[in-house]
PDB file of C-alpha atoms in Angstrom:
ATOM      1  CA  ASN A  11     -18.167 -47.667  45.503  1.00  0.00           C
ATOM      2  CA  ALA A  12     -18.646 -51.068  47.142  1.00  0.00           C
ATOM      3  CA  GLY A  13     -17.148 -50.349  50.603  1.00  0.00           C
ATOM      4  CA  VAL A  14     -16.613 -53.707  52.308  1.00  0.00           C
ATOM      5  CA  THR A  15     -17.538 -56.842  50.374  1.00  0.00           C
ATOM      6  CA  GLN A  16     -17.929 -60.227  52.040  1.00  0.00           C
ATOM      7  CA  THR A  17     -18.423 -63.612  50.467  1.00  0.00           C
ATOM      8  CA  PRO A  18     -20.273 -65.875  50.784  1.00  0.00           C
ATOM      9  CA  LYS A  19     -23.492 -64.450  52.233  1.00  0.00           C
ATOM     10  CA  PHE A  20     -24.753 -67.814  53.443  1.00  0.00           C
ATOM     11  CA  GLN A  21     -23.059 -71.126  54.149  1.00  0.00           C
ATOM     12  CA  VAL A  22     -23.979 -74.431  55.719  1.00  0.00           C
ATOM     13  CA  LEU A  23     -21.125 -76.660  56.836  1.00  0.00           C
ATOM     14  CA  LYS A  24     -20.939 -80.071  58.386  1.00  0.00           C
ATOM     15  CA  THR A  25     -18.974 -80.449  61.599  1.00  0.00           C
ATOM     16  CA  GLY A  26     -15.301 -80.863  60.775  1.00  0.00           C
ATOM     17  CA  GLN A  27     -15.423 -79.190  57.381  1.00  0.00           C
ATOM     18  CA  SER A  28     -13.276 -76.198  56.597  1.00  0.00           C
ATOM     19  CA  MET A  29     -14.006 -72.975  54.796  1.00  0.00           C
ATOM     20  CA  THR A  30     -12.654 -69.489  54.200  1.00  0.00           C
ATOM     21  CA  LEU A  31     -14.670 -66.307  54.464  1.00  0.00           C
ATOM     22  CA  GLN A  32     -13.440 -63.600  52.133  1.00  0.00           C
ATOM     23  CA  CYS A  33     -13.450 -59.869  52.770  1.00  0.00           C
ATOM     24  CA  ALA A  34     -12.272 -56.985  50.609  1.00  0.00           C
ATOM     25  CA  GLN A  35     -12.473 -53.225  51.075  1.00  0.00           C
ATOM     26  CA  ASP A  36     -11.952 -50.494  48.515  1.00  0.00           C
ATOM     27  CA  MET A  37     -11.643 -47.502  50.863  1.00  0.00           C
ATOM     28  CA  ASN A  38      -7.862 -47.709  51.298  1.00  0.00           C
ATOM     29  CA  HIS A  39      -8.362 -48.390  54.995  1.00  0.00           C
ATOM     30  CA  ASN A  40      -5.405 -49.566  57.024  1.00  0.00           C
ATOM     31  CA  SER A  41      -7.215 -51.698  59.581  1.00  0.00           C
ATOM     32  CA  MET A  42      -9.518 -54.651  59.109  1.00  0.00           C
ATOM     33  CA  TYR A  43     -11.487 -56.801  61.547  1.00  0.00           C
ATOM     34  CA  TRP A  44     -13.507 -59.957  61.834  1.00  0.00           C
ATOM     35  CA  TYR A  45     -16.434 -60.060  64.263  1.00  0.00           C
ATOM     36  CA  ARG A  46     -19.075 -62.600  65.110  1.00  0.00           C
ATOM     37  CA  GLN A  47     -22.564 -61.734  66.289  1.00  0.00           C
ATOM     38  CA  ASP A  48     -24.665 -64.135  68.314  1.00  0.00           C
ATOM     39  CA  PRO A  49     -28.173 -63.633  69.736  1.00  0.00           C
ATOM     40  CA  GLY A  50     -28.158 -61.797  73.056  1.00  0.00           C
ATOM     41  CA  MET A  51     -24.492 -60.879  72.740  1.00  0.00           C
ATOM     42  CA  GLY A  52     -22.701 -57.887  71.344  1.00  0.00           C
ATOM     43  CA  LEU A  53     -20.373 -58.234  68.400  1.00  0.00           C
ATOM     44  CA  ARG A  54     -17.207 -59.962  69.502  1.00  0.00           C
ATOM     45  CA  LEU A  55     -13.818 -59.476  67.895  1.00  0.00           C
ATOM     46  CA  ILE A  56     -12.226 -62.621  66.489  1.00  0.00           C
ATOM     47  CA  TYR A  57      -9.093 -61.242  64.848  1.00  0.00           C
ATOM     48  CA  TYR A  58      -7.921 -57.916  63.578  1.00  0.00           C
ATOM     49  CA  SER A  59      -5.224 -56.527  61.330  1.00  0.00           C
ATOM     50  CA  ALA A  60      -4.009 -53.092  62.331  1.00  0.00           C
ATOM     51  CA  SER A  61      -2.142 -52.680  59.072  1.00  0.00           C
ATOM     52  CA  GLU A  62      -1.004 -54.697  56.085  1.00  0.00           C
ATOM     53  CA  GLY A  63       1.329 -57.446  57.227  1.00  0.00           C
ATOM     54  CA  THR A  64       0.086 -57.695  60.810  1.00  0.00           C
ATOM     55  CA  THR A  65      -2.640 -59.747  62.457  1.00  0.00           C
ATOM     56  CA  ASP A  66      -3.598 -60.143  66.109  1.00  0.00           C
ATOM     57  CA  LYS A  67      -6.041 -62.109  68.196  1.00  0.00           C
ATOM     58  CA  GLY A  68      -9.185 -60.563  69.488  1.00  0.00           C
ATOM     59  CA  GLU A  69     -11.558 -61.712  72.178  1.00  0.00           C
ATOM     60  CA  VAL A  70     -12.613 -65.059  70.657  1.00  0.00           C
ATOM     61  CA  PRO A  71      -9.861 -66.354  68.307  1.00  0.00           C
ATOM     62  CA  ASN A  72     -10.007 -70.080  69.078  1.00  0.00           C
ATOM     63  CA  GLY A  73     -10.898 -72.194  66.067  1.00  0.00           C
ATOM     64  CA  TYR A  74     -10.078 -69.467  63.548  1.00  0.00           C
ATOM     65  CA  ASN A  75      -7.141 -68.272  61.500  1.00  0.00           C
ATOM     66  CA  VAL A  76      -6.752 -65.163  59.390  1.00  0.00           C
ATOM     67  CA  SER A  77      -4.670 -63.875  56.521  1.00  0.00           C
ATOM     68  CA  ARG A  78      -4.141 -60.258  55.540  1.00  0.00           C
ATOM     69  CA  LEU A  79      -3.442 -60.941  51.893  1.00  0.00           C
ATOM     70  CA  ASN A  80      -2.811 -57.295  50.982  1.00  0.00           C
ATOM     71  CA  LYS A  81      -4.144 -53.930  52.054  1.00  0.00           C
ATOM     72  CA  ARG A  82      -7.560 -54.664  50.538  1.00  0.00           C
ATOM     73  CA  GLU A  83      -8.195 -58.257  51.596  1.00  0.00           C
ATOM     74  CA  PHE A  84      -8.564 -60.004  54.946  1.00  0.00           C
ATOM     75  CA  SER A  85      -9.774 -63.602  55.068  1.00  0.00           C
ATOM     76  CA  LEU A  86     -11.047 -65.733  57.952  1.00  0.00           C
ATOM     77  CA  ARG A  87     -10.565 -69.484  57.931  1.00  0.00           C
ATOM     78  CA  LEU A  88     -12.355 -72.150  59.928  1.00  0.00           C
ATOM     79  CA  GLU A  89     -10.119 -75.216  59.818  1.00  0.00           C
ATOM     80  CA  SER A  90     -12.541 -77.662  61.439  1.00  0.00           C
ATOM     81  CA  ALA A  91     -15.977 -76.190  61.892  1.00  0.00           C
ATOM     82  CA  ALA A  92     -17.923 -76.829  65.091  1.00  0.00           C
ATOM     83  CA  PRO A  93     -21.604 -76.154  65.888  1.00  0.00           C
ATOM     84  CA  SER A  94     -20.456 -73.461  68.336  1.00  0.00           C
ATOM     85  CA  GLN A  95     -19.209 -71.496  65.330  1.00  0.00           C
ATOM     86  CA  THR A  96     -22.729 -71.101  63.992  1.00  0.00           C
ATOM     87  CA  SER A  97     -23.046 -67.333  63.884  1.00  0.00           C
ATOM     88  CA  VAL A  98     -23.214 -64.257  61.725  1.00  0.00           C
ATOM     89  CA  TYR A  99     -19.753 -63.072  60.751  1.00  0.00           C
ATOM     90  CA  PHE A 100     -18.989 -59.486  59.889  1.00  0.00           C
ATOM     91  CA  CYS A 101     -15.866 -58.073  58.369  1.00  0.00           C
ATOM     92  CA  ALA A 102     -15.123 -54.405  59.027  1.00  0.00           C
ATOM     93  CA  SER A 103     -12.506 -51.851  58.157  1.00  0.00           C
ATOM     94  CA  SER A 104     -11.371 -48.501  59.479  1.00  0.00           C
ATOM     95  CA  GLU A 105      -8.701 -45.942  58.756  1.00  0.00           C
ATOM     96  CA  GLY A 106      -7.097 -47.076  61.988  1.00  0.00           C
ATOM     97  CA  ARG A 107      -6.617 -43.679  63.593  1.00  0.00           C
ATOM     98  CA  GLY A 108      -8.222 -44.936  66.768  1.00  0.00           C
ATOM     99  CA  ILE A 109     -11.201 -42.661  67.060  1.00  0.00           C
ATOM    100  CA  ASP A 110     -12.841 -43.427  63.771  1.00  0.00           C
ATOM    101  CA  GLY A 111     -15.795 -45.684  63.259  1.00  0.00           C
ATOM    102  CA  TYR A 112     -15.982 -48.894  61.320  1.00  0.00           C
ATOM    103  CA  THR A 113     -17.513 -49.763  57.981  1.00  0.00           C
ATOM    104  CA  PHE A 114     -19.010 -53.237  57.995  1.00  0.00           C
ATOM    105  CA  GLY A 115     -19.600 -55.755  55.255  1.00  0.00           C
ATOM    106  CA  SER A 116     -23.061 -57.228  54.813  1.00  0.00           C
ATOM    107  CA  GLY A 117     -22.235 -60.356  56.795  1.00  0.00           C
ATOM    108  CA  THR A 118     -21.988 -64.110  56.331  1.00  0.00           C
ATOM    109  CA  ARG A 119     -24.618 -66.323  57.952  1.00  0.00           C
ATOM    110  CA  LEU A 120     -22.877 -69.574  58.811  1.00  0.00           C
ATOM    111  CA  THR A 121     -24.606 -72.675  60.110  1.00  0.00           C
ATOM    112  CA  VAL A 122     -22.582 -75.672  61.244  1.00  0.00           C
ATOM    113  CA  VAL A 123     -24.591 -78.879  61.557  1.00  0.00           C
TER     114      VAL A 123
ATOM    115  CA  ARG B  13     -20.762 -55.967  85.611  1.00  0.00           C
ATOM    116  CA  LYS B  14     -20.707 -56.020  81.817  1.00  0.00           C
ATOM    117  CA  GLU B  15     -18.340 -53.596  80.118  1.00  0.00           C
ATOM    118  CA  VAL B  16     -21.171 -52.063  78.135  1.00  0.00           C
ATOM    119  CA  GLU B  17     -24.812 -52.437  79.108  1.00  0.00           C
ATOM    120  CA  GLN B  18     -27.920 -51.603  77.143  1.00  0.00           C
ATOM    121  CA  ASP B  19     -31.577 -52.283  77.722  1.00  0.00           C
ATOM    122  CA  PRO B  20     -32.439 -54.685  74.877  1.00  0.00           C
ATOM    123  CA  GLY B  21     -36.038 -53.419  74.707  1.00  0.00           C
ATOM    124  CA  PRO B  22     -38.031 -53.560  72.573  1.00  0.00           C
ATOM    125  CA  PHE B  23     -39.124 -49.953  72.825  1.00  0.00           C
ATOM    126  CA  ASN B  24     -42.458 -49.617  71.026  1.00  0.00           C
ATOM    127  CA  VAL B  25     -43.258 -45.962  70.343  1.00  0.00           C
ATOM    128  CA  PRO B  26     -45.827 -44.207  68.145  1.00  0.00           C
ATOM    129  CA  GLU B  27     -44.770 -42.150  65.166  1.00  0.00           C
ATOM    130  CA  GLY B  28     -43.809 -38.649  66.161  1.00  0.00           C
ATOM    131  CA  ALA B  29     -42.787 -39.603  69.673  1.00  0.00           C
ATOM    132  CA  THR B  30     -39.478 -38.792  71.320  1.00  0.00           C
ATOM    133  CA  VAL B  31     -37.509 -41.751  72.606  1.00  0.00           C
ATOM    134  CA  ALA B  32     -34.236 -41.984  74.498  1.00  0.00           C
ATOM    135  CA  PHE B  33     -31.818 -44.841  75.016  1.00  0.00           C
ATOM    136  CA  ASN B  34     -29.061 -45.053  77.559  1.00  0.00           C
ATOM    137  CA  CYS B  35     -25.894 -47.098  77.534  1.00  0.00           C
ATOM    138  CA  THR B  36     -23.641 -47.499  80.560  1.00  0.00           C
ATOM    139  CA  TYR B  37     -19.976 -48.456  80.464  1.00  0.00           C
ATOM    140  CA  SER B  38     -17.798 -49.762  83.246  1.00  0.00           C
ATOM    141  CA  ASN B  39     -14.299 -48.580  82.312  1.00  0.00           C
ATOM    142  CA  SER B  40     -13.660 -44.988  83.280  1.00  0.00           C
ATOM    143  CA  ALA B  41     -10.672 -44.919  80.900  1.00  0.00           C
ATOM    144  CA  SER B  42     -12.959 -45.290  77.877  1.00  0.00           C
ATOM    145  CA  GLN B  43     -12.056 -42.786  75.208  1.00  0.00           C
ATOM    146  CA  SER B  44     -14.414 -42.901  72.257  1.00  0.00           C
ATOM    147  CA  PHE B  45     -18.096 -43.557  71.954  1.00  0.00           C
ATOM    148  CA  PHE B  46     -20.392 -44.299  69.065  1.00  0.00           C
ATOM    149  CA  TRP B  47     -23.963 -45.189  68.208  1.00  0.00           C
ATOM    150  CA  TYR B  48     -24.536 -47.664  65.400  1.00  0.00           C
ATOM    151  CA  ARG B  49     -27.800 -48.620  63.776  1.00  0.00           C
ATOM    152  CA  GLN B  50     -28.489 -52.194  62.702  1.00  0.00           C
ATOM    153  CA  ASP B  51     -31.527 -53.104  60.630  1.00  0.00           C
ATOM    154  CA  CYS B  52     -32.876 -56.610  60.830  1.00  0.00           C
ATOM    155  CA  ARG B  53     -30.477 -59.097  59.213  1.00  0.00           C
ATOM    156  CA  LYS B  54     -28.202 -56.288  58.027  1.00  0.00           C
ATOM    157  CA  GLU B  55     -24.805 -54.983  59.010  1.00  0.00           C
ATOM    158  CA  PRO B  56     -24.297 -52.277  61.639  1.00  0.00           C
ATOM    159  CA  LYS B  57     -23.889 -48.783  60.238  1.00  0.00           C
ATOM    160  CA  LEU B  58     -22.378 -45.836  62.019  1.00  0.00           C
ATOM    161  CA  LEU B  59     -25.116 -43.465  63.138  1.00  0.00           C
ATOM    162  CA  MET B  60     -23.011 -40.939  64.982  1.00  0.00           C
ATOM    163  CA  SER B  61     -19.987 -40.451  67.160  1.00  0.00           C
ATOM    164  CA  VAL B  62     -20.560 -39.110  70.649  1.00  0.00           C
ATOM    165  CA  TYR B  63     -18.535 -36.092  71.681  1.00  0.00           C
ATOM    166  CA  SER B  64     -17.903 -34.822  75.176  1.00  0.00           C
ATOM    167  CA  SER B  65     -19.945 -31.690  74.606  1.00  0.00           C
ATOM    168  CA  GLY B  66     -22.824 -33.601  73.081  1.00  0.00           C
ATOM    169  CA  ASN B  67     -23.742 -33.488  69.427  1.00  0.00           C
ATOM    170  CA  GLU B  68     -26.766 -33.377  67.220  1.00  0.00           C
ATOM    171  CA  ASP B  69     -27.511 -34.659  63.753  1.00  0.00           C
ATOM    172  CA  GLY B  70     -30.967 -33.719  62.603  1.00  0.00           C
ATOM    173  CA  ARG B  71     -33.474 -35.505  64.822  1.00  0.00           C
ATOM    174  CA  PHE B  72     -30.751 -37.384  66.678  1.00  0.00           C
ATOM    175  CA  THR B  73     -28.896 -36.100  69.730  1.00  0.00           C
ATOM    176  CA  ALA B  74     -26.083 -37.943  71.463  1.00  0.00           C
ATOM    177  CA  GLN B  75     -24.722 -37.087  74.879  1.00  0.00           C
ATOM    178  CA  LEU B  76     -21.905 -38.317  77.077  1.00  0.00           C
ATOM    179  CA  ASN B  77     -21.863 -38.225  80.851  1.00  0.00           C
ATOM    180  CA  ARG B  78     -18.390 -39.214  81.983  1.00  0.00           C
ATOM    181  CA  ALA B  79     -19.136 -38.737  85.680  1.00  0.00           C
ATOM    182  CA  SER B  80     -21.932 -41.303  85.588  1.00  0.00           C
ATOM    183  CA  GLN B  81     -20.338 -43.300  82.768  1.00  0.00           C
ATOM    184  CA  TYR B  82     -23.160 -43.403  80.317  1.00  0.00           C
ATOM    185  CA  ILE B  83     -24.019 -42.212  76.854  1.00  0.00           C
ATOM    186  CA  SER B  84     -27.459 -41.500  75.540  1.00  0.00           C
ATOM    187  CA  LEU B  85     -29.232 -41.255  72.214  1.00  0.00           C
ATOM    188  CA  LEU B  86     -32.354 -39.136  71.824  1.00  0.00           C
ATOM    189  CA  ILE B  87     -34.546 -39.485  68.753  1.00  0.00           C
ATOM    190  CA  ARG B  88     -37.141 -36.784  68.201  1.00  0.00           C
ATOM    191  CA  ASP B  89     -40.191 -37.027  65.943  1.00  0.00           C
ATOM    192  CA  SER B  90     -39.756 -40.784  65.417  1.00  0.00           C
ATOM    193  CA  LYS B  91     -40.316 -42.124  61.913  1.00  0.00           C
ATOM    194  CA  LEU B  92     -41.300 -45.630  60.870  1.00  0.00           C
ATOM    195  CA  SER B  93     -37.904 -45.832  59.190  1.00  0.00           C
ATOM    196  CA  ASP B  94     -36.194 -45.395  62.567  1.00  0.00           C
ATOM    197  CA  SER B  95     -37.243 -48.928  63.501  1.00  0.00           C
ATOM    198  CA  ALA B  96     -33.970 -50.786  64.043  1.00  0.00           C
ATOM    199  CA  THR B  97     -31.595 -51.939  66.743  1.00  0.00           C
ATOM    200  CA  TYR B  98     -29.264 -49.275  68.124  1.00  0.00           C
ATOM    201  CA  LEU B  99     -25.848 -50.446  69.235  1.00  0.00           C
ATOM    202  CA  CYS B 100     -23.698 -48.613  71.733  1.00  0.00           C
ATOM    203  CA  VAL B 101     -19.958 -48.904  71.069  1.00  0.00           C
ATOM    204  CA  VAL B 102     -17.206 -47.954  73.489  1.00  0.00           C
ATOM    205  CA  LYS B 103     -13.479 -47.746  72.702  1.00  0.00           C
ATOM    206  CA  THR B 104     -11.076 -47.971  75.589  1.00  0.00           C
ATOM    207  CA  GLY B 105      -7.892 -47.732  73.587  1.00  0.00           C
ATOM    208  CA  GLY B 106      -6.258 -50.095  71.171  1.00  0.00           C
ATOM    209  CA  TYR B 107      -7.815 -52.234  68.516  1.00  0.00           C
ATOM    210  CA  GLN B 108      -8.935 -54.922  70.922  1.00  0.00           C
ATOM    211  CA  LYS B 109     -10.539 -52.577  73.363  1.00  0.00           C
ATOM    212  CA  VAL B 110     -13.709 -51.943  71.419  1.00  0.00           C
ATOM    213  CA  THR B 111     -16.857 -53.230  73.060  1.00  0.00           C
ATOM    214  CA  PHE B 112     -20.274 -53.440  71.463  1.00  0.00           C
ATOM    215  CA  GLY B 113     -23.446 -53.436  73.493  1.00  0.00           C
ATOM    216  CA  ILE B 114     -26.145 -55.986  72.694  1.00  0.00           C
ATOM    217  CA  GLY B 115     -28.291 -53.252  71.215  1.00  0.00           C
ATOM    218  CA  THR B 116     -31.646 -51.692  71.970  1.00  0.00           C
ATOM    219  CA  LYS B 117     -34.478 -52.567  69.631  1.00  0.00           C
ATOM    220  CA  LEU B 118     -36.785 -49.747  68.591  1.00  0.00           C
ATOM    221  CA  GLN B 119     -40.106 -50.321  66.890  1.00  0.00           C
ATOM    222  CA  VAL B 120     -41.944 -47.232  65.689  1.00  0.00           C
ATOM    223  CA  ILE B 121     -45.668 -47.905  65.328  1.00  0.00           C
ATOM    224  CA  PRO B 122     -47.984 -46.123  62.880  1.00  0.00           C
TER     225      PRO B 122
END
């Protein structure tokens, strides 16, 4: 019973490089999310997918793209990494009924140099 | 004014003490409220939802005051294992309208 699985756990990129963060959930949840967490700030929503086949921008979408590959998987892509994207990234999922809480993955620590 | 405000702490309390955290929110239309716990370098985990009538889960009590627009978390008989950061989360409707506070750090001292 893995819950939400994120890969990789750590990554160092050079400015301008690209990468994809992978996320998969095995709870049959409808909704999936990508957040970033920076020191002194609350988690901020990058993109979300309310259900399979849909994706929408969150609070801080610039510089990112997402793909909801199927009900289980939701990936986040950085096309051209910038130092400002150094952060901890969390994927989360929820049943999507609106009042339920989220289950988070263990996070990806990304450093862009 | 920030949408969700928390005192970042740290709150240093001895084992066995009672400690309370408050979280204020600015949008009176907010609908759902949660407390999450985040251990150092780990993911947030849902601690408890906060219901209008208040709710309790063991040593933890959550309360909502809609008139003053704040929620609170009370921890009784603090344990060393309670040391963590406690995040306040407020939903105002829709997937985008979920705001996380910066968290309040609790350190329980032997």
